Coordinates of C-alpha atoms and ligand atoms in Angstrom, one line a residue:
Chain A
M1 CA 200.1 50.8 -47.6
S2 CA 199.0 47.4 -47.9
L3 CA 199.2 45.8 -51.7
T4 CA 196.2 43.8 -53.2
R5 CA 196.1 41.3 -55.4
Q6 CA 194.5 43.6 -57.8
D7 CA 197.3 46.2 -57.7
V8 CA 199.8 43.4 -58.4
E9 CA 197.7 42.3 -61.3
K10 CA 197.6 45.7 -62.7
V11 CA 201.4 45.8 -62.4
S12 CA 202.1 42.5 -64.2
L13 CA 199.6 44.0 -67.1
L14 CA 201.4 47.1 -67.4
A15 CA 204.9 45.2 -67.3
R16 CA 203.8 42.5 -69.7
L17 CA 203.9 39.8 -67.3
Q18 CA 201.5 37.1 -67.4
L19 CA 201.7 35.6 -64.2
P20 CA 199.5 32.6 -63.4
P21 CA 197.2 32.4 -60.1
A22 CA 199.6 30.8 -57.8
Q23 CA 202.4 33.0 -58.8
L24 CA 200.3 36.2 -58.2
D25 CA 199.6 35.2 -54.9
A26 CA 203.5 34.8 -54.3
M27 CA 204.3 37.6 -55.8
T28 CA 201.7 40.0 -54.0
V29 CA 203.3 38.8 -50.5
H30 CA 206.9 39.3 -52.0
L31 CA 206.1 42.7 -53.2
A32 CA 204.1 43.6 -50.2
R33 CA 206.9 42.5 -48.4
I34 CA 209.6 45.0 -50.1
V35 CA 207.0 47.8 -50.9
A36 CA 207.1 47.8 -46.6
Y37 CA 210.6 47.9 -46.6
V38 CA 210.9 50.7 -48.2
E39 CA 208.3 52.1 -46.5
Q40 CA 210.5 52.4 -43.3
L41 CA 212.1 55.9 -44.9
Q42 CA 208.7 57.4 -44.0
E43 CA 209.6 56.9 -40.6
L44 CA 212.5 59.7 -41.1
D45 CA 212.0 63.4 -40.4
T46 CA 212.6 64.9 -43.5
R47 CA 211.4 68.5 -42.6
D48 CA 214.4 69.9 -43.0
V49 CA 216.2 68.0 -45.9
P50 CA 216.1 69.8 -49.4
P51 CA 214.4 67.3 -52.0
L52 CA 217.2 65.5 -54.1
A53 CA 216.4 65.4 -57.8
H54 CA 219.6 62.8 -58.3
A55 CA 221.5 60.7 -56.2
L56 CA 225.0 61.6 -58.0
D57 CA 226.2 65.5 -56.7
L58 CA 226.4 66.2 -60.5
E59 CA 224.8 68.3 -62.6
N60 CA 225.0 69.5 -66.3
V61 CA 226.7 67.0 -68.1
L62 CA 226.0 67.8 -71.6
A63 CA 227.7 66.6 -75.0
D64 CA 228.7 68.9 -77.5
D65 CA 225.8 68.9 -81.0
T66 CA 228.5 66.8 -82.8
L67 CA 227.8 63.8 -85.2
A68 CA 229.6 60.4 -84.3
P69 CA 229.3 57.4 -86.7
S70 CA 225.6 55.3 -86.1
L71 CA 225.8 51.9 -86.2
D72 CA 226.0 49.9 -89.5
R73 CA 222.2 48.8 -89.9
E74 CA 223.0 45.1 -90.6
E75 CA 224.7 45.5 -87.6
A76 CA 221.4 46.9 -85.7
L77 CA 219.2 44.8 -86.9
R78 CA 221.1 41.2 -86.5
N79 CA 219.4 40.5 -83.1
A80 CA 216.0 41.4 -84.3
P81 CA 213.9 38.1 -83.9
K82 CA 212.4 39.3 -87.1
R83 CA 213.2 41.6 -89.9
D84 CA 213.7 42.7 -93.6
V85 CA 216.6 44.3 -95.7
E86 CA 215.5 47.7 -93.8
C87 CA 213.5 47.1 -90.8
Y88 CA 212.2 45.3 -87.7
R89 CA 209.2 43.6 -88.4
V90 CA 206.6 43.1 -85.7
P91 CA 203.2 41.9 -85.3
A92 CA 200.7 44.9 -86.8
V93 CA 200.2 47.4 -84.5
L94 CA 197.0 49.0 -85.1
G95 CA 195.3 51.8 -83.4
G96 CA 198.0 54.2 -84.8
D97 CA 200.4 56.5 -82.7
F98 CA 200.7 56.2 -79.0
Chain B
M1 CA 171.2 73.1 -77.1
S2 CA 170.7 76.2 -78.7
A3 CA 173.6 77.5 -80.8
A4 CA 174.4 80.5 -78.5
A5 CA 174.4 78.2 -75.1
F6 CA 177.5 77.0 -75.2
T7 CA 181.4 77.3 -75.4
T8 CA 184.0 75.1 -77.2
V9 CA 187.1 74.7 -74.9
I10 CA 190.5 73.7 -76.4
G11 CA 194.0 73.2 -75.1
L12 CA 196.8 72.2 -77.5
E13 CA 199.8 69.7 -77.1
V14 CA 202.2 70.4 -79.8
H15 CA 205.6 68.4 -80.3
V16 CA 208.1 70.3 -82.3
Q17 CA 211.7 68.4 -83.2
L18 CA 214.8 70.9 -82.4
K19 CA 216.9 71.5 -84.9
T20 CA 219.8 69.8 -83.8
R21 CA 222.3 67.8 -85.8
T22 CA 222.5 65.2 -83.4
K23 CA 219.8 63.3 -80.9
L24 CA 219.2 64.2 -77.6
F25 CA 220.9 61.5 -75.4
C26 CA 223.4 60.5 -78.5
R27 CA 225.2 61.7 -81.5
C28 CA 223.2 59.9 -84.0
S29 CA 222.1 62.4 -87.0
T30 CA 218.4 63.9 -86.7
Q31 CA 218.6 64.3 -90.5
F32 CA 215.1 63.7 -91.7
G33 CA 214.8 61.1 -94.9
A34 CA 217.9 59.0 -94.5
P35 CA 217.0 54.9 -95.5
P36 CA 215.4 53.3 -92.5
N37 CA 217.7 52.2 -89.5
T38 CA 221.0 53.8 -90.5
Q39 CA 220.8 56.4 -87.7
T40 CA 221.0 54.3 -84.7
C41 CA 223.6 52.8 -82.0
E42 CA 223.4 51.6 -78.7
V43 CA 222.0 54.4 -76.7
C44 CA 219.1 55.2 -79.4
L45 CA 218.3 51.4 -79.7
G46 CA 218.5 51.1 -75.7
L47 CA 221.2 48.0 -75.9
P48 CA 221.9 47.2 -72.4
G49 CA 225.2 49.1 -70.8
S50 CA 224.8 52.2 -72.8
L51 CA 224.3 55.8 -71.3
P52 CA 222.4 58.9 -72.5
V53 CA 224.5 62.1 -72.5
M54 CA 222.4 65.2 -73.1
N55 CA 222.8 67.2 -75.8
R56 CA 223.5 70.9 -74.7
R57 CA 222.7 72.2 -78.0
A58 CA 219.0 71.0 -77.4
V59 CA 218.9 72.4 -73.9
E60 CA 219.7 75.9 -75.4
L61 CA 217.3 75.7 -78.0
A62 CA 214.6 74.5 -75.6
L63 CA 215.5 77.3 -73.2
R64 CA 215.0 79.8 -76.1
A65 CA 211.7 78.9 -77.1
A66 CA 210.8 78.9 -73.2
V67 CA 212.2 82.1 -72.7
A68 CA 210.3 83.6 -75.9
L69 CA 207.2 81.9 -74.7
H70 CA 207.2 83.8 -71.4
C71 CA 208.1 81.0 -69.0
D72 CA 209.3 80.8 -65.9
I73 CA 212.5 78.8 -66.0
P74 CA 213.0 77.0 -62.9
T75 CA 216.8 76.6 -61.8
L76 CA 216.6 73.3 -61.6
T77 CA 215.2 70.8 -64.0
K78 CA 215.2 67.0 -63.9
W79 CA 214.1 63.8 -66.5
D80 CA 211.9 61.0 -66.0
R81 CA 211.2 57.8 -67.5
K82 CA 208.0 57.6 -68.7
N83 CA 206.9 53.8 -69.2
Y84 CA 204.8 52.0 -71.6
Y85 CA 205.1 49.3 -74.6
Y86 CA 205.0 50.6 -77.9
P87 CA 207.2 49.0 -80.8
D88 CA 208.4 52.2 -82.0
L89 CA 210.0 52.9 -78.3
P90 CA 212.9 50.3 -78.1
K91 CA 214.0 51.4 -74.4
G92 CA 210.2 50.4 -73.3
Y93 CA 210.2 54.1 -71.6
Q94 CA 210.3 57.3 -73.2
I95 CA 212.8 60.0 -71.3
S96 CA 210.7 63.0 -70.7
Q97 CA 209.7 65.6 -68.1
Y98 CA 207.4 65.0 -65.1
D99 CA 207.5 67.1 -62.0
L100 CA 210.6 69.5 -62.7
P101 CA 210.2 70.8 -66.3
L102 CA 212.5 72.8 -68.0
S103 CA 209.8 75.6 -68.0
R104 CA 206.5 76.6 -67.1
D105 CA 203.6 79.0 -67.0
G106 CA 204.2 81.0 -70.2
Y107 CA 201.9 82.7 -72.6
L108 CA 201.4 83.5 -76.3
D109 CA 199.9 86.6 -77.8
L110 CA 197.7 86.2 -80.6
P111 CA 197.3 89.3 -83.2
D112 CA 193.6 90.2 -83.7
P113 CA 193.1 89.1 -87.1
Q114 CA 191.7 92.5 -88.1
G115 CA 194.9 94.2 -86.7
A116 CA 193.2 96.7 -84.3
G117 CA 192.4 95.9 -80.6
T118 CA 194.2 93.7 -77.8
P119 CA 195.9 90.6 -78.6
R120 CA 194.4 87.7 -77.4
R121 CA 196.7 85.9 -74.5
V122 CA 196.8 82.2 -74.3
R123 CA 198.5 80.8 -71.0
I124 CA 201.0 78.1 -71.8
L125 CA 201.0 75.4 -69.0
R126 CA 204.6 74.0 -69.7
A127 CA 207.3 73.3 -72.3
H128 CA 209.7 70.6 -71.5
L129 CA 212.5 68.9 -73.3
E130 CA 211.9 64.7 -74.3
E131 CA 212.8 62.2 -76.9
D132 CA 211.2 61.6 -79.8
A133 CA 210.2 57.4 -80.6
G134 CA 210.7 55.9 -84.1
K135 CA 208.2 55.2 -86.8
S136 CA 206.0 52.0 -87.5
M137 CA 204.9 51.6 -90.6
H138 CA 201.9 49.2 -91.2
D139 CA 202.4 46.6 -93.9
E140 CA 199.9 44.6 -95.5
V141 CA 201.8 41.8 -98.3
A142 CA 200.9 38.4 -99.3
G143 CA 198.3 37.9 -97.2
H144 CA 199.6 38.6 -93.8
A145 CA 199.9 41.7 -92.0
D146 CA 203.3 43.1 -90.4
S147 CA 204.1 46.6 -88.7
R148 CA 207.9 47.7 -90.1
I149 CA 209.5 49.5 -87.5
D150 CA 212.3 52.4 -88.4
L151 CA 214.1 53.7 -85.2
N152 CA 216.0 56.7 -87.3
R153 CA 213.5 58.8 -85.0
A154 CA 213.9 57.5 -82.0
G155 CA 215.6 59.8 -79.9
T156 CA 215.3 63.2 -81.8
P157 CA 214.8 65.9 -79.5
L158 CA 210.9 67.6 -79.0
L159 CA 210.4 70.4 -77.2
E160 CA 206.7 69.7 -75.9
I161 CA 204.5 72.7 -75.4
V162 CA 200.9 72.3 -73.5
T163 CA 199.0 75.1 -73.7
Q164 CA 195.9 75.8 -70.9
P165 CA 192.4 75.5 -72.5
D166 CA 192.2 79.2 -73.2
L167 CA 191.4 78.5 -77.2
R168 CA 187.6 79.0 -77.8
S169 CA 187.1 78.2 -80.8
P170 CA 188.7 75.9 -83.9
T171 CA 189.8 78.7 -86.2
E172 CA 191.6 80.6 -82.8
A173 CA 193.0 77.0 -82.4
R174 CA 194.4 77.4 -86.0
F175 CA 195.4 81.1 -85.3
F176 CA 197.6 80.1 -82.2
L177 CA 199.3 77.5 -84.4
N178 CA 200.2 80.0 -87.3
E179 CA 201.9 82.2 -84.3
L180 CA 203.5 79.5 -82.4
K181 CA 205.0 78.5 -85.9
L182 CA 206.2 81.6 -86.8
L183 CA 207.6 82.2 -83.4
L184 CA 209.8 79.2 -83.3
S185 CA 210.8 80.0 -86.9
Y186 CA 211.7 82.9 -86.2
L187 CA 214.0 81.7 -83.0
D188 CA 215.3 78.9 -85.6
V189 CA 214.4 76.4 -83.0
S190 CA 212.4 74.1 -85.3
D191 CA 211.8 73.8 -88.8
C192 CA 208.1 73.1 -88.0
N193 CA 207.4 70.8 -90.8
M194 CA 204.1 68.7 -90.3
Q195 CA 204.8 66.8 -93.1
E196 CA 208.2 66.1 -92.4
G197 CA 206.5 65.3 -88.4
S198 CA 208.8 67.9 -87.4
L199 CA 205.7 69.8 -85.4
R200 CA 202.8 67.4 -84.7
V201 CA 199.8 68.5 -82.6
D202 CA 197.2 67.1 -80.4
A203 CA 194.1 68.6 -79.1
N204 CA 191.8 68.7 -76.0
V205 CA 188.4 69.9 -76.3
N206 CA 185.3 69.6 -74.9
L207 CA 181.9 71.9 -74.5
H208 CA 180.7 74.4 -71.5
L209 CA 177.3 74.2 -71.8
D210 CA 174.5 76.6 -70.1
T211 CA 171.4 74.4 -68.9
P212 CA 168.4 75.3 -66.9
R213 CA 170.3 73.5 -64.2
G214 CA 173.3 75.3 -64.6
R215 CA 176.8 75.1 -66.4
V216 CA 177.8 72.0 -67.1
A217 CA 180.7 70.4 -69.3
T218 CA 181.0 67.5 -72.0
P219 CA 183.5 64.6 -71.2
I220 CA 187.0 65.9 -72.8
V221 CA 188.4 64.1 -75.8
E222 CA 191.9 64.3 -77.2
I223 CA 192.1 64.1 -81.1
K224 CA 195.4 62.9 -82.7
N225 CA 196.2 62.2 -86.1
M226 CA 196.0 65.6 -87.3
N227 CA 198.6 66.2 -90.3
S228 CA 197.8 70.2 -91.0
F229 CA 196.5 73.2 -89.6
R230 CA 193.4 73.1 -91.6
A231 CA 192.9 69.6 -90.5
V232 CA 193.1 70.4 -86.9
E233 CA 190.5 73.3 -87.2
R234 CA 188.3 70.9 -88.9
A235 CA 188.7 68.1 -86.5
L236 CA 187.9 70.3 -83.8
A237 CA 184.8 71.8 -85.5
Y238 CA 183.8 68.3 -86.3
E239 CA 184.1 67.0 -82.7
A240 CA 182.8 70.1 -80.8
Q241 CA 179.8 69.3 -83.0
R242 CA 179.8 66.0 -82.5
Q243 CA 179.7 66.0 -78.6
G244 CA 176.9 68.4 -78.5
D245 CA 175.1 65.6 -80.3
E246 CA 176.3 63.1 -77.9
W247 CA 175.4 65.3 -74.9
R248 CA 171.7 65.8 -75.9
T249 CA 171.4 61.9 -76.6
T250 CA 173.1 60.7 -73.3
G251 CA 173.3 63.7 -71.3
R252 CA 176.7 62.5 -70.0
T253 CA 179.1 65.2 -68.7
L254 CA 182.7 65.3 -67.7
G255 CA 183.9 62.9 -65.0
E256 CA 180.9 60.6 -66.1
V257 CA 182.9 58.5 -68.8
P258 CA 186.8 58.4 -68.6
K259 CA 188.9 60.6 -71.0
Q260 CA 188.9 59.3 -74.6
T261 CA 191.2 59.5 -77.5
R262 CA 190.2 59.8 -80.8
G263 CA 191.6 59.8 -84.3
W264 CA 190.9 62.1 -87.1
D265 CA 190.3 60.8 -90.0
D266 CA 191.2 63.1 -92.9
Q267 CA 189.3 61.5 -95.5
A268 CA 186.2 60.7 -94.0
Q269 CA 186.3 64.0 -92.2
V270 CA 185.6 62.4 -89.0
T271 CA 186.8 61.5 -85.7
R272 CA 186.7 57.9 -84.8
G273 CA 187.3 56.7 -80.8
Q274 CA 190.7 55.1 -80.3
R275 CA 191.8 52.5 -77.3
H276 CA 191.8 54.0 -74.0
K277 CA 194.5 55.8 -72.9
E278 CA 196.5 54.8 -70.1
E279 CA 196.1 56.9 -66.9
S280 CA 198.8 59.4 -66.3
S281 CA 199.5 56.8 -63.2
D282 CA 200.2 54.0 -65.7
Y283 CA 203.0 55.4 -67.0
R284 CA 204.9 54.6 -63.7
Y285 CA 207.0 57.9 -63.9
F286 CA 210.1 58.1 -62.0
P287 CA 213.3 59.8 -62.1
E288 CA 216.0 58.7 -65.0
P289 CA 218.9 57.6 -63.0
D290 CA 221.1 57.7 -66.0
L291 CA 221.1 61.2 -66.5
V292 CA 221.8 64.2 -63.9
P293 CA 219.8 67.1 -63.5
V294 CA 220.3 70.1 -65.3
T295 CA 220.5 73.9 -63.6
V296 CA 220.2 77.0 -65.3
R297 CA 221.1 80.3 -63.1
P298 CA 218.8 83.4 -63.5
E299 CA 222.0 85.0 -65.4
E300 CA 221.6 82.7 -68.0
V301 CA 218.0 82.9 -68.6
A302 CA 218.5 87.0 -69.0
A303 CA 221.5 85.9 -71.4
V304 CA 219.3 84.1 -73.7
R305 CA 216.4 87.1 -73.0
A306 CA 218.9 89.5 -74.4
A307 CA 220.1 87.4 -77.2
L308 CA 216.5 87.0 -78.6
T309 CA 215.9 88.5 -82.4
A310 CA 213.0 90.6 -82.8
L311 CA 209.7 88.2 -82.8
P312 CA 206.8 88.2 -84.9
A313 CA 204.7 90.6 -82.6
T314 CA 207.8 93.1 -82.5
R315 CA 208.6 93.3 -86.3
R316 CA 204.5 93.8 -87.0
A317 CA 205.1 96.8 -84.6
Q318 CA 207.7 98.3 -86.2
L319 CA 206.7 97.6 -89.8
V320 CA 203.6 99.9 -88.8
A321 CA 205.3 102.0 -86.4
H322 CA 208.6 103.0 -88.8
H323 CA 207.3 102.3 -92.0
G324 CA 203.9 103.1 -92.0
L325 CA 202.4 100.0 -93.3
D326 CA 198.9 99.1 -92.6
P327 CA 198.7 96.0 -89.9
Y328 CA 197.2 94.0 -92.9
D329 CA 200.4 94.4 -94.7
A330 CA 202.9 93.8 -91.8
D331 CA 201.3 91.0 -91.1
V332 CA 201.6 89.2 -94.4
L333 CA 205.4 90.1 -94.8
V334 CA 206.1 89.0 -91.2
N335 CA 204.1 85.5 -92.0
Q336 CA 206.8 85.0 -94.8
G337 CA 209.7 85.1 -92.3
P338 CA 212.4 86.7 -91.0
A339 CA 214.6 86.7 -94.1
L340 CA 211.5 88.6 -95.9
V341 CA 210.8 90.9 -93.3
D342 CA 214.8 91.8 -93.4
Y343 CA 215.1 91.8 -97.1
F344 CA 211.9 94.6 -96.9
E345 CA 213.7 96.9 -94.7
Q346 CA 217.2 96.6 -96.4
T347 CA 215.1 97.8 -99.7
V348 CA 213.5 100.6 -98.0
A349 CA 217.1 101.5 -96.1
C350 CA 218.4 101.4 -99.7
G351 CA 215.7 104.4 -100.6
A352 CA 212.8 102.6 -101.9
D353 CA 209.3 103.7 -100.6
A354 CA 207.5 101.5 -97.9
R355 CA 204.5 100.9 -99.4
R356 CA 205.7 100.4 -102.8
A357 CA 208.5 97.7 -101.7
S358 CA 205.5 96.2 -99.8
N359 CA 203.3 95.6 -102.4
W360 CA 206.1 94.3 -104.5
L361 CA 207.4 92.1 -102.3
Q362 CA 203.7 90.8 -101.8
Q363 CA 203.1 90.8 -105.6
D364 CA 205.9 90.3 -108.0
V365 CA 208.7 89.1 -105.4
L366 CA 206.3 86.8 -103.6
R367 CA 205.2 85.0 -106.9
T368 CA 208.4 84.8 -108.3
L369 CA 209.3 83.1 -105.2
N370 CA 206.5 80.6 -105.4
E371 CA 206.9 79.8 -108.8
R372 CA 210.5 79.4 -109.0
G373 CA 210.8 77.3 -105.6
L374 CA 213.3 79.8 -104.4
T375 CA 213.8 81.1 -100.7
I376 CA 214.0 85.2 -100.3
Q377 CA 218.0 84.6 -99.8
Q378 CA 218.0 83.0 -103.2
L379 CA 216.8 85.4 -105.1
P380 CA 219.0 86.8 -108.0
V381 CA 218.3 90.3 -106.8
P382 CA 219.6 92.0 -104.1
A383 CA 217.4 94.4 -102.1
A384 CA 219.7 97.3 -103.4
G385 CA 218.6 96.3 -106.6
L386 CA 214.9 96.4 -106.2
A387 CA 215.3 99.7 -104.3
E388 CA 217.1 101.0 -107.3
L389 CA 214.3 99.8 -109.5
L390 CA 211.4 101.1 -107.5
R391 CA 213.2 104.6 -107.0
S392 CA 212.9 104.5 -111.1
V393 CA 209.2 103.8 -110.6
A394 CA 209.0 106.8 -108.0
A395 CA 210.6 109.5 -109.9
G396 CA 208.4 108.6 -113.4
E397 CA 211.5 107.1 -115.0
L398 CA 210.0 103.5 -115.8
E399 CA 206.1 102.6 -115.6
T400 CA 205.0 99.7 -113.7
T401 CA 204.6 97.6 -116.6
R402 CA 208.2 97.9 -117.9
A403 CA 209.4 97.7 -114.4
R404 CA 208.0 94.5 -114.5
Q405 CA 209.9 93.4 -117.4
V406 CA 213.2 95.0 -115.8
F407 CA 212.3 92.9 -112.9
Q408 CA 211.6 89.6 -114.3
R409 CA 214.8 90.3 -116.5
M410 CA 216.7 90.6 -113.3
V411 CA 215.7 87.7 -111.8
E412 CA 216.5 85.4 -114.8
T413 CA 219.7 86.8 -115.5
G414 CA 220.8 88.5 -112.4
A415 CA 221.6 91.4 -114.1
T416 CA 221.8 95.0 -112.6
V417 CA 218.9 97.8 -113.1
A418 CA 220.9 99.3 -115.7
A419 CA 221.7 96.1 -117.7
A420 CA 218.4 94.9 -117.8
R421 CA 217.0 97.9 -119.1
Q422 CA 219.6 98.1 -121.5
A423 CA 219.0 94.6 -122.5
L424 CA 215.1 95.0 -122.9
G425 CA 216.0 98.8 -124.7
I426 CA 214.4 100.5 -122.5
V427 CA 215.8 104.1 -122.4
Q428 CA 214.1 107.1 -121.2
V429 CA 212.6 109.1 -124.0
A430 CA 213.8 112.7 -124.2
S431 CA 211.4 115.5 -123.9
E432 CA 211.8 116.7 -127.0
D433 CA 211.5 113.7 -128.8
L434 CA 208.2 112.8 -126.8
L435 CA 206.7 116.3 -127.7
E436 CA 207.5 115.5 -131.4
L437 CA 205.9 112.1 -131.2
C438 CA 202.9 113.7 -129.7
R439 CA 202.5 116.2 -132.5
T440 CA 202.9 114.2 -135.2
L441 CA 200.1 111.8 -133.5
L442 CA 197.9 114.4 -133.2
A443 CA 198.2 115.9 -136.7
E444 CA 197.8 112.2 -138.1
H445 CA 194.4 111.6 -136.1
P446 CA 192.5 115.3 -136.4
H447 CA 189.3 112.8 -135.8
I448 CA 190.9 111.9 -132.1
V449 CA 191.3 116.0 -131.5
R450 CA 187.8 116.5 -132.3
D451 CA 186.4 114.1 -130.3
V452 CA 188.6 115.2 -127.4
R453 CA 187.6 118.7 -127.7
G454 CA 183.8 117.4 -127.9
G455 CA 184.3 116.5 -124.3
K456 CA 185.6 112.6 -124.9
T457 CA 188.5 112.7 -123.3
Q458 CA 188.9 109.0 -123.2
A459 CA 189.6 109.3 -127.1
L460 CA 193.2 110.4 -125.7
G461 CA 193.6 106.5 -124.8
A462 CA 193.9 105.3 -128.3
L463 CA 196.9 108.0 -129.0
I464 CA 198.5 106.4 -125.6
G465 CA 198.6 103.2 -127.4
K466 CA 199.8 104.5 -131.1
A467 CA 202.4 106.2 -128.9
R468 CA 203.3 103.1 -127.2
Q469 CA 203.7 101.5 -130.5
R470 CA 206.0 103.7 -132.0
N471 CA 208.0 104.1 -129.2
P472 CA 207.8 101.2 -126.2
N473 CA 209.7 103.6 -123.9
V474 CA 207.1 106.4 -123.7
D475 CA 205.3 106.8 -120.4
P476 CA 201.7 106.5 -121.1
A477 CA 200.7 109.4 -118.5
R478 CA 203.2 111.5 -119.8
V479 CA 201.7 110.9 -123.3
K480 CA 198.5 111.8 -122.3
A481 CA 199.3 114.9 -120.5
I482 CA 201.2 116.5 -123.3
C483 CA 198.5 115.4 -125.8
S484 CA 195.8 117.3 -123.5
E485 CA 198.0 120.2 -123.0
L486 CA 198.7 120.5 -126.9
I487 CA 195.0 120.1 -127.6
A488 CA 194.0 123.1 -125.0
A489 CA 196.4 125.5 -125.9
A490 CA 195.3 125.0 -129.7
D491 CA 192.0 125.8 -128.3
T492 CA 193.2 129.3 -127.2
P493 CA 192.6 131.7 -129.7
Ligands
LIG1 ZN1 222.0 56.5 -81.6

């Protein structure tokens, strides 16, 4: 699989990264190298290896449905770039729910 | 496009909030209506270094719903990150389920609205457990427009239930939603309150048309922003019409244009185009590294199945088979929820006639509950009390109008039947007294006797009215019978 400049453009848009043209070129080379590195895994014969859902050999880590205190609102809002007394404020969201 | 030559094809995606005390991955409260941003923590705010831990109760409730929907429950289920940016999604991804959902391939049977025939089976593609996002509120003050973000809801457990495109009309879609909501409330897994957002519906719809060139399908449209089941029905009807019109104008079919998302404008009663939905691959799903999988053994599924209480379809069938109710009446009772059906069955167990009990519940009891904003559990009249009252009516000791007054009195004061009757001065009139009263009335009104003899039996009605004026406790039917007998007896030489 070879990575194209268009792929990187699309991925950077999805990641909300604005890359100037020069960086886009450089990133295409870097990313292609990373993908190629991971692609080495394809060389392994995994026919008899059951799929793995998680790297840890653990399952059913569950918590009881018991209330614990939440953060104080002041504390929760403290680092917001923009806020009012009750809420975070962000530039107008248009187009309704996602 | 002639009216008969197309089929409306509908699939639904329903999100229901599960009834847990705390969120899916942290122990913040899920209580609706709290002041904004008072129910958040490091985990549901997605602060660096925080780790989610799965809520056991949420898994149990999701399993219960999935089993009731006849889904297959795989032995292993895992969670994935669905990546997108939106201000109400603090982590920049939603923890959802992608390729190994908690359940798949189930169905829900819809009862035939006419109460006969075979039920309509709607297949369920999958039901999976995911977290909710926060809420954004548009705010326009002093010339600048902002959105305000409340993250109390972020991380609340949701069960997403996706149907196959098996629904064939907007009305059928509404029936499905009613039945699903009823099922979930019988299961006690969700409040299913659309006003509070604990049940939300998106719909996918297109048309299949028979044309001279063969069968074609219009592009699929996803409709959002519908805030009631009626709105779902209307939005789907509007959209089917719009797609038919568009197809006649453009001739464009499925695959020629990307899938479109449209929002329902309830005020204008139209759907409007929204921005392009990102393709599934754009969400860049990948396994959630912070959560380990959950395994469900077949014995656990069997235990969940065994513990299911009677569901709506079963209870309808029982009301018809065990109590002789019409399918229609059974449906009305079952639609009121399990507590009302329990109340009905207790009333019958205490000796009330089933049909009479069903009528009373549908009329006097439901009206009282509505007027007073009570649930059946809060009704001051216990099932045994209603049964006693209905037995008196059946025995002819109390006529219906008087019984209604007694019932109202019982509701208002919490009194027993006997106490309510006494308070209202309702005592049974002794037979001798009733006979004496009838004799007196006949003697006082010879013209009525003449009219009755002349064949105008309806003249007896006036006597009944006069009898009730003298003694409100008399039974009109008995007054009528006794007077008729007395007149007939006087006729015989
Ligand atoms: Zn939290």
